[in-house]
PDB file of C-alpha atoms in Angstrom:
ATOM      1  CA  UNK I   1     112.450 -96.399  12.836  1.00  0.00           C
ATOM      2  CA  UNK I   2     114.418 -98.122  10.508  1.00  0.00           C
ATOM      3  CA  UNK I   3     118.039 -97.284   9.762  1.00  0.00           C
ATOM      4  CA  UNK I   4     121.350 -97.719   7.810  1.00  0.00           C
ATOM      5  CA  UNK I   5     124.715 -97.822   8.452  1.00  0.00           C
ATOM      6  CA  UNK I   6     127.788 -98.102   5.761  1.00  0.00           C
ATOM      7  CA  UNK I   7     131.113 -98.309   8.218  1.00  0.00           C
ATOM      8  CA  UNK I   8     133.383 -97.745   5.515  1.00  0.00           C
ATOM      9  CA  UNK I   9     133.404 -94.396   3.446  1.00  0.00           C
ATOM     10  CA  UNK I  10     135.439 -95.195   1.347  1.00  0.00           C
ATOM     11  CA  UNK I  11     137.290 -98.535   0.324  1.00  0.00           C
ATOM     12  CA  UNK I  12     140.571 -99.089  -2.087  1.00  0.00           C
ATOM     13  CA  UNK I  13     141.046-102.361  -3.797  1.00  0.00           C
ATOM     14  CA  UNK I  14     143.143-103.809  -6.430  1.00  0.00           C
ATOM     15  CA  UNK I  15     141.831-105.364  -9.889  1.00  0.00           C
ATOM     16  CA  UNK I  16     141.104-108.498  -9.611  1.00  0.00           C
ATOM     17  CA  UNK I  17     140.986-108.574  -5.473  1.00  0.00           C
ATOM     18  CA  UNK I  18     138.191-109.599  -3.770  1.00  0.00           C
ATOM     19  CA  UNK I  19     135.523-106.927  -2.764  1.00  0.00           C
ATOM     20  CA  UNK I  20     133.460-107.244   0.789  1.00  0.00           C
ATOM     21  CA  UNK I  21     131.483-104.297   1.621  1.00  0.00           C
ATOM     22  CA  UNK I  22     129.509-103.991   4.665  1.00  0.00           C
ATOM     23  CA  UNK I  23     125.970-103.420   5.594  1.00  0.00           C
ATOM     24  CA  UNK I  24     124.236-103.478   9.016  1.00  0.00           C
ATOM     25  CA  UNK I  25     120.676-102.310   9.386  1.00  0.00           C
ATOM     26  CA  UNK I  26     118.394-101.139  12.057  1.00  0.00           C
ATOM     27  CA  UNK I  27     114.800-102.553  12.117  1.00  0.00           C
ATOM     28  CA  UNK I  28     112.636-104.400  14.321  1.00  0.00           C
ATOM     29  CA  UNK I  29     111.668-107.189  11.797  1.00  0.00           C
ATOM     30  CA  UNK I  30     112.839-108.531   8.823  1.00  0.00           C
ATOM     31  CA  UNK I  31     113.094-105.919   6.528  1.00  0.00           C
ATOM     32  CA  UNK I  32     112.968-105.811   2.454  1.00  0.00           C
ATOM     33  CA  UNK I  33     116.698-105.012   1.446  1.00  0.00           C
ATOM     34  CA  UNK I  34     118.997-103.624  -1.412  1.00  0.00           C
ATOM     35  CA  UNK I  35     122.146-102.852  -2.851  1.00  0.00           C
ATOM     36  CA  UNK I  36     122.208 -99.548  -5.264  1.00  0.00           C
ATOM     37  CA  UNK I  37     125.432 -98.639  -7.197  1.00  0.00           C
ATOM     38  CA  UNK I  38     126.056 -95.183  -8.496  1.00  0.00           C
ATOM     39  CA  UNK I  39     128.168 -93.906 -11.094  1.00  0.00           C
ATOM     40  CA  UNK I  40     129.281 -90.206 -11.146  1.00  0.00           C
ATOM     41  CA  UNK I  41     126.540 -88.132 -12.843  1.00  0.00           C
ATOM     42  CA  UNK I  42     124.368 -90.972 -12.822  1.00  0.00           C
ATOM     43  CA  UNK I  43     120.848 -92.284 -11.408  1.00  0.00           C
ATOM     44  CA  UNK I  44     121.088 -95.117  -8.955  1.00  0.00           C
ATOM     45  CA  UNK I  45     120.995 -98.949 -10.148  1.00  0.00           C
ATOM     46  CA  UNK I  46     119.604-101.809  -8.348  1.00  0.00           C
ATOM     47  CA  UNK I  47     122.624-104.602  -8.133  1.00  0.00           C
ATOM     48  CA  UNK I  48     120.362-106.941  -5.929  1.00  0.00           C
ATOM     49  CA  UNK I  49     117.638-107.135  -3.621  1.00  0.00           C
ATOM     50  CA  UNK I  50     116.425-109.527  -0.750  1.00  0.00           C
ATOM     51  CA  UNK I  51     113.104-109.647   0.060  1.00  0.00           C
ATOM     52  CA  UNK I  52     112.614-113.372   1.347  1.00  0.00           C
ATOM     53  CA  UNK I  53     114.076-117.002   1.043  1.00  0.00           C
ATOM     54  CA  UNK I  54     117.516-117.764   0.561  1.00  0.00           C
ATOM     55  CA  UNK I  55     119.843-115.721   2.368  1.00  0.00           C
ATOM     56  CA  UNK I  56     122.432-115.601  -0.351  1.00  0.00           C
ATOM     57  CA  UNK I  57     121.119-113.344  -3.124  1.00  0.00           C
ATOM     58  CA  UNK I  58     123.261-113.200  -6.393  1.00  0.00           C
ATOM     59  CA  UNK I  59     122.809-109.843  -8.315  1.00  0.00           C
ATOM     60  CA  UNK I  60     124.140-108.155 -11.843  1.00  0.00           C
ATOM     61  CA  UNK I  61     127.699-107.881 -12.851  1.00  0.00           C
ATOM     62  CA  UNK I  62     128.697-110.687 -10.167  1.00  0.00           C
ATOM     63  CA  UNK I  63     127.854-109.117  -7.485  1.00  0.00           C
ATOM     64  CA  UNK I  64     126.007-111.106  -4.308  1.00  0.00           C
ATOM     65  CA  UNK I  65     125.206-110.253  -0.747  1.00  0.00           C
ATOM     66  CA  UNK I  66     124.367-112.015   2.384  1.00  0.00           C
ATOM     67  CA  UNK I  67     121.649-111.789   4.870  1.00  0.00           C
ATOM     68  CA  UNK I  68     122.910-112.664   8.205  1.00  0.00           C
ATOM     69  CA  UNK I  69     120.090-111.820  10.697  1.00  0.00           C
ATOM     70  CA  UNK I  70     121.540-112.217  13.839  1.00  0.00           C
ATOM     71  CA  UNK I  71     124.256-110.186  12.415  1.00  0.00           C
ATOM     72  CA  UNK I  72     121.163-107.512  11.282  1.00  0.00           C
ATOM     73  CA  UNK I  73     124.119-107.679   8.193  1.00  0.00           C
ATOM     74  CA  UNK I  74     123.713-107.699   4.422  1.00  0.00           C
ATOM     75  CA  UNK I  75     127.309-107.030   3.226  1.00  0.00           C
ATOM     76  CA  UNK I  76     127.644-106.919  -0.809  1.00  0.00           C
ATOM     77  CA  UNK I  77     130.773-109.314  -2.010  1.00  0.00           C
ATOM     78  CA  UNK I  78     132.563-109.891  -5.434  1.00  0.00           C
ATOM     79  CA  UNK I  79     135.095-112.435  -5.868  1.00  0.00           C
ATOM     80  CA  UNK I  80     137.289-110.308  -8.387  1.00  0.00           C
ATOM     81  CA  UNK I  81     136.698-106.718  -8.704  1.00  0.00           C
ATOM     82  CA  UNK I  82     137.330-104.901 -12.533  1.00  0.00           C
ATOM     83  CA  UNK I  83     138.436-101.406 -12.686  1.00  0.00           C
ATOM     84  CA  UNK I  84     134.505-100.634 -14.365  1.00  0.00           C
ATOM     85  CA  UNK I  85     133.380-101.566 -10.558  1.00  0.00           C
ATOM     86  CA  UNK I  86     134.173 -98.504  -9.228  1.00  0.00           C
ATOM     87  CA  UNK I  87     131.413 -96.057  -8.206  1.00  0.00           C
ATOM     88  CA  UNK I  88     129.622 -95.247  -5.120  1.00  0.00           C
ATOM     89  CA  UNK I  89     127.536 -97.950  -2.953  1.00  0.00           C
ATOM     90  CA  UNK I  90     124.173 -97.622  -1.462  1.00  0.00           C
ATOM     91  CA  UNK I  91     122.815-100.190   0.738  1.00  0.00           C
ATOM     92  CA  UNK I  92     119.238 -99.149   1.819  1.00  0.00           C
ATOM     93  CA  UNK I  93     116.553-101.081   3.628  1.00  0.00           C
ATOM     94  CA  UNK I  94     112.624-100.917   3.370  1.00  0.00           C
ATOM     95  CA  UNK I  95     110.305-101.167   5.753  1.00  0.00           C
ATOM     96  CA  UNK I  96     107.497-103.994   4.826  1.00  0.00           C
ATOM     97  CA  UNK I  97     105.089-102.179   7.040  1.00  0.00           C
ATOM     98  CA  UNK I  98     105.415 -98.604   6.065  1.00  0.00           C
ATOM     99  CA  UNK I  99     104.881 -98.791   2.105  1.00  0.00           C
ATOM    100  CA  UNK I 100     108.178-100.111   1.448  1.00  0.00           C
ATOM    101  CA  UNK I 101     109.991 -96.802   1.584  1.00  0.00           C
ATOM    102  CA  UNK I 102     113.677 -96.961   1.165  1.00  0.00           C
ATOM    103  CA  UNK I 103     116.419 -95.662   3.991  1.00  0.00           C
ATOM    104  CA  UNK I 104     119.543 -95.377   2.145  1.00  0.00           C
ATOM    105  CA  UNK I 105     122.887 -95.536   4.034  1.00  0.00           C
ATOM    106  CA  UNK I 106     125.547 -92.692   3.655  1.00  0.00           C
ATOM    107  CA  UNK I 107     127.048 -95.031   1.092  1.00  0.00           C
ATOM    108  CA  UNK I 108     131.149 -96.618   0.240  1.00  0.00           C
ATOM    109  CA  UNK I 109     133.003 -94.955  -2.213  1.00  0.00           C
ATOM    110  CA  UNK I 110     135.081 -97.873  -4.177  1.00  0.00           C
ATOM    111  CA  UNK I 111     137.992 -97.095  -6.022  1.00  0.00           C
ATOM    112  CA  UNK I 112     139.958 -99.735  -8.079  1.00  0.00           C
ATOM    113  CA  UNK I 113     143.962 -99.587  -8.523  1.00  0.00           C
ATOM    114  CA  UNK I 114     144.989-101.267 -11.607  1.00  0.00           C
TER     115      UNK I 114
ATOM    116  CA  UNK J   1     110.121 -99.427 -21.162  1.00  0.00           C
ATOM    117  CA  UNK J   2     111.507 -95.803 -21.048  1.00  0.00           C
ATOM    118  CA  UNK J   3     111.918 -96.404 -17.102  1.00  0.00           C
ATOM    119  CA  UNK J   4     111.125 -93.780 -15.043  1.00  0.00           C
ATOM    120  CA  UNK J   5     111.522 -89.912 -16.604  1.00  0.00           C
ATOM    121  CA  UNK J   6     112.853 -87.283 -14.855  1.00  0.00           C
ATOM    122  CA  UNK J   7     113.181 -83.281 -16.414  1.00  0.00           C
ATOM    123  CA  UNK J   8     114.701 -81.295 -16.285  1.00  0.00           C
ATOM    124  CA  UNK J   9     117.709 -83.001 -15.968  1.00  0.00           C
ATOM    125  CA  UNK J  10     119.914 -79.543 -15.192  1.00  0.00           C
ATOM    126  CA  UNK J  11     118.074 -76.796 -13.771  1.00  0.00           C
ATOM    127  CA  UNK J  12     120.158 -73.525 -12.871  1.00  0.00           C
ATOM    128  CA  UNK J  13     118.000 -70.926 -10.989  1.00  0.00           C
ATOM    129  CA  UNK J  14     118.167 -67.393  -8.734  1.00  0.00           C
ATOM    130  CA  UNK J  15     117.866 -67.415  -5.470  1.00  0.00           C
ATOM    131  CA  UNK J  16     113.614 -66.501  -4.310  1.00  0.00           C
ATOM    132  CA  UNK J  17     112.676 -68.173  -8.217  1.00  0.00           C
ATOM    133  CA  UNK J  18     110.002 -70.818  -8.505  1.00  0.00           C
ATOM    134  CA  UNK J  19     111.594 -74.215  -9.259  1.00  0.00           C
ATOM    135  CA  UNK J  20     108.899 -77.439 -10.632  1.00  0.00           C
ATOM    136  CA  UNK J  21     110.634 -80.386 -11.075  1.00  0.00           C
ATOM    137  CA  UNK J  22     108.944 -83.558 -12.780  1.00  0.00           C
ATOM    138  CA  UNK J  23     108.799 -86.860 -13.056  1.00  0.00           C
ATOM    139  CA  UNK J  24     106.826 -89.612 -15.114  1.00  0.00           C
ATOM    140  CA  UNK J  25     106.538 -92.993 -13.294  1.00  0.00           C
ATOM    141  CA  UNK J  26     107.115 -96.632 -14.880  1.00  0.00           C
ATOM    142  CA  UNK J  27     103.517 -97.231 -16.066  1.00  0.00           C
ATOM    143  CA  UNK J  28     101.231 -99.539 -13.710  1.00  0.00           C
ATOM    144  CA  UNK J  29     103.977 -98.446 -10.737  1.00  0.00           C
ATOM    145  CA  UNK J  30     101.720 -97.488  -7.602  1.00  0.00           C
ATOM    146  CA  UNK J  31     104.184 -96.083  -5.200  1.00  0.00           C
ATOM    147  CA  UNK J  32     106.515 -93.166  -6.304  1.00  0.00           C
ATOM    148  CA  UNK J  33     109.189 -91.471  -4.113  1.00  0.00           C
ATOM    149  CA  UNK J  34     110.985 -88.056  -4.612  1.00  0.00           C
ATOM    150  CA  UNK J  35     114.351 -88.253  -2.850  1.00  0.00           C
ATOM    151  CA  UNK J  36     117.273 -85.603  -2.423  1.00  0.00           C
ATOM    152  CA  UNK J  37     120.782 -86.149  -2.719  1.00  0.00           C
ATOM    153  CA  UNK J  38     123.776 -84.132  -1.422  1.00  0.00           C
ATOM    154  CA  UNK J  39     127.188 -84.716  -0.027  1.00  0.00           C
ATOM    155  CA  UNK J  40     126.390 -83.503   3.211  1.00  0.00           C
ATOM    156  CA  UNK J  41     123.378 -85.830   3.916  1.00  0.00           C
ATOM    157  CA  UNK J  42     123.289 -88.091   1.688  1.00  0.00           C
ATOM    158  CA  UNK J  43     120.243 -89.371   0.304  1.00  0.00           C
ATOM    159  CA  UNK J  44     117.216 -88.115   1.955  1.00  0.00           C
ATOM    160  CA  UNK J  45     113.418 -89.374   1.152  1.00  0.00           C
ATOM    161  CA  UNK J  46     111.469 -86.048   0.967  1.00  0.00           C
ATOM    162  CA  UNK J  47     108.023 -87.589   0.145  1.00  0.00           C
ATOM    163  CA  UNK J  48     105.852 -90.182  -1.199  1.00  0.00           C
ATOM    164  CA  UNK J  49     102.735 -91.067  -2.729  1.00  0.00           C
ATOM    165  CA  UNK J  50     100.667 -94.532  -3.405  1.00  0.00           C
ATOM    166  CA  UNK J  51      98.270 -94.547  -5.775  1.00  0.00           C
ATOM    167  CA  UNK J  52      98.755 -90.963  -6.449  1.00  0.00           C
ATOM    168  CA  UNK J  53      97.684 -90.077  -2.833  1.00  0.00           C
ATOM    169  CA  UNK J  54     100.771 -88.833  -0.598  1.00  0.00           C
ATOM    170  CA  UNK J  55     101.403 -91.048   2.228  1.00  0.00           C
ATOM    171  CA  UNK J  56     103.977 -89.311   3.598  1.00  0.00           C
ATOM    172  CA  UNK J  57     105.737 -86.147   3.729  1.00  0.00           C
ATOM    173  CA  UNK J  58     107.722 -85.787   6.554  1.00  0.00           C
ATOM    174  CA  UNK J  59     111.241 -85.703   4.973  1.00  0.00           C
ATOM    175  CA  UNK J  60     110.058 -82.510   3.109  1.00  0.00           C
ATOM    176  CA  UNK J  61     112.267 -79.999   4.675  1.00  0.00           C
ATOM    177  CA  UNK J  62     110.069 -77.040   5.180  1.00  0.00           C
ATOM    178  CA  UNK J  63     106.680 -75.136   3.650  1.00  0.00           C
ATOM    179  CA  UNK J  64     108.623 -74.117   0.484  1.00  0.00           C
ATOM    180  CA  UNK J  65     108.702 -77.083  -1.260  1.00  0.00           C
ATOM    181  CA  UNK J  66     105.640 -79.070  -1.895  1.00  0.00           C
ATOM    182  CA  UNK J  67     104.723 -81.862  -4.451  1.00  0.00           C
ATOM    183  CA  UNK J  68     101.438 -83.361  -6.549  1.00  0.00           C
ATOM    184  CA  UNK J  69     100.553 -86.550  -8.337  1.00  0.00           C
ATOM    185  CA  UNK J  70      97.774 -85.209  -9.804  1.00  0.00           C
ATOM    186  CA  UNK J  71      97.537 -88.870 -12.324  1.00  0.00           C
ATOM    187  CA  UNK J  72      99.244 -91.917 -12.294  1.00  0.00           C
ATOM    188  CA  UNK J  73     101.771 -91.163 -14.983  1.00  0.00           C
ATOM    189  CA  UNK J  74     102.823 -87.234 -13.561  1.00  0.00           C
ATOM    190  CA  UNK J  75     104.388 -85.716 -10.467  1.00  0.00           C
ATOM    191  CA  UNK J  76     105.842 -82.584  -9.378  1.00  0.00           C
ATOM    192  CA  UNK J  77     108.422 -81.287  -7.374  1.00  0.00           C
ATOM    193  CA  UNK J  78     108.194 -77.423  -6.243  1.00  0.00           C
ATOM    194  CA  UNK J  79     110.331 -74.928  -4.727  1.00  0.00           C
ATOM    195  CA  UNK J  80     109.404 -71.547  -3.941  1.00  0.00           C
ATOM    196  CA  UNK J  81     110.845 -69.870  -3.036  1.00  0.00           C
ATOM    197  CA  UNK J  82     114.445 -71.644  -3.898  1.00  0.00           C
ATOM    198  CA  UNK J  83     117.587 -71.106  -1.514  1.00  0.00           C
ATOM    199  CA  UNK J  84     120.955 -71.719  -2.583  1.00  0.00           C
ATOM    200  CA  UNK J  85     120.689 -74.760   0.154  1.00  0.00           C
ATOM    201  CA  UNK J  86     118.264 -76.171  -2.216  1.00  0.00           C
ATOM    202  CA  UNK J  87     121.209 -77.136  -4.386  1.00  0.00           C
ATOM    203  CA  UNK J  88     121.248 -81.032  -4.943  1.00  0.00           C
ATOM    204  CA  UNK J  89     120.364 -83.364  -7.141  1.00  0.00           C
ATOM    205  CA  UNK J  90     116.960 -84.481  -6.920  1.00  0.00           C
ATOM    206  CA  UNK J  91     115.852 -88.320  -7.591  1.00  0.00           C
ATOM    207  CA  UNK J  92     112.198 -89.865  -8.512  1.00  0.00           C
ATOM    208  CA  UNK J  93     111.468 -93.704  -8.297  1.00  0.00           C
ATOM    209  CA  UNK J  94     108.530 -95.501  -8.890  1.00  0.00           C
ATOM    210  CA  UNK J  95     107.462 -98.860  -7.196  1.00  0.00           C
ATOM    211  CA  UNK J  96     105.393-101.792  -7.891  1.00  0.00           C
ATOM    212  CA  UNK J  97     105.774-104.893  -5.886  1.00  0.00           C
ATOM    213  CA  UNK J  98     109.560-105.381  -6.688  1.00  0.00           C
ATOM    214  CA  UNK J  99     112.693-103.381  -6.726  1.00  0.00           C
ATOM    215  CA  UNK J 100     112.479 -99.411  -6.799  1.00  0.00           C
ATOM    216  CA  UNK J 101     113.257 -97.742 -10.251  1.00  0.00           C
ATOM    217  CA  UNK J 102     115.143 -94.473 -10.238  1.00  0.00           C
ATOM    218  CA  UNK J 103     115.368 -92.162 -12.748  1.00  0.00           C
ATOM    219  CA  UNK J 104     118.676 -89.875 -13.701  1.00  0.00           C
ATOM    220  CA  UNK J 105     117.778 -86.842 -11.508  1.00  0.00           C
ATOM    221  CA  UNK J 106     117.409 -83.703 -11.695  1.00  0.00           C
ATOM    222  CA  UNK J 107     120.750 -81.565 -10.442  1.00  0.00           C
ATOM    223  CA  UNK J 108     119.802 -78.505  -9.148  1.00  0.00           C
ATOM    224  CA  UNK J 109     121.633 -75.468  -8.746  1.00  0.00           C
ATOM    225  CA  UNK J 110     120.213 -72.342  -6.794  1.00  0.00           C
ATOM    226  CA  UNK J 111     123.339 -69.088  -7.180  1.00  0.00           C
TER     227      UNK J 111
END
């Protein structure tokens, strides 16, 4: 069964530092995967997916991730991190063989310091 | 594209009461998913359906809660009997071939 591991509960940065967090999966292929980002109060929005091809995916509001697959890793980086970044994390993966269902990691809590 | 549609979006309820939570899908999405979410586990899948036949259910947590498609635009959620346990919030998504869709949630509250 496929699984989902955040390390990192929760993660402090300064505006304008760079951002890595990480990602390491459990599945016995390659699987379809994500990166969610939730606000307080709010639904869950998709930032960027991989599902095949490059390994470098860029998603919305500058964010990108890499899949590493000998690393089973798809850590979520930005280069400079605004104080409107911080929210709560989700990296999930999807199983291509079981109707694509999503396992969501605990998720990373960021917070920005000005 | 209203995106997927989720009510109510606050639902405060008694302990043994019926809850039905709902959810339309993205139109022409053939997969939809009804996850929980709470601090203590995070976000759990609970069930879901493909072309408005469930696939599977084994995240549902026990006999009270069950859920329909009965079309492709309409799903339900039900508790019942409700436990204050039962208090999270509640997510739908819907699926095509791309990314998943969520909608706001439903927060549910069971004193």
């Amino acid at each position: 069964a496929q699984s989902v591991t955040q390390p990192d509960i929760h993660i402090t940065v300064s505006e304008g530092a760079s951002l890595e967090l990480r990602c390491n999966y459990s599945y016995g292929a390659t699987p379809y995967l994500f990166w969610y980002v939730q606000s307080p109060g709010q639904g869950l929005q998709l930032l960027l997916k991989y599902f095949s091809g490059d390994t470098l995916v860029q998603g919305i509001k500058g964010f990108e991730a890499e899949f590493k697959r000998s690393q089973s890793s798809f850590n979520l980086r930005k280069p400079s991190v605004h104080w409107s970044d911080a929210a709560e994390y989700f990296c999930a993966v999807g199983a291509r063989n079981q109707g694509g269902k999503l396992i969501f990691g605990q998720g990373t809590e960021l917070s920005v310091k000005p | 594209d209203a995106g997927v549609i989720q009510s109510p979006r606050h639902e405060v309820t008694e302990m043994g009461q019926e809850v039905t939570l709902r959810c339309k899908p993205i139109s022409g999405h053939d997969y939809l998913f009804w996850y929980r979410q709470t601090m203590m586990r995070g976000l759990e899948l609970l069930i879901y359906f493909n072309n408005n036949v469930p696939i599977d259910d084994s995240g549902m947590p026990e006999d009270r809660f069950s859920a329909k498609m009965p079309n492709a635009s309409f799903s339900t959620l039900k508790i019942q009997p409700s436990e204050p346990r039962d208090s999270a919030v509640y997510f739908c998504a819907s699926r095509k071939s791309g990314g998943y869709t969520f909608g706001s949630g439903t927060r549910l509250t069971v004193v």
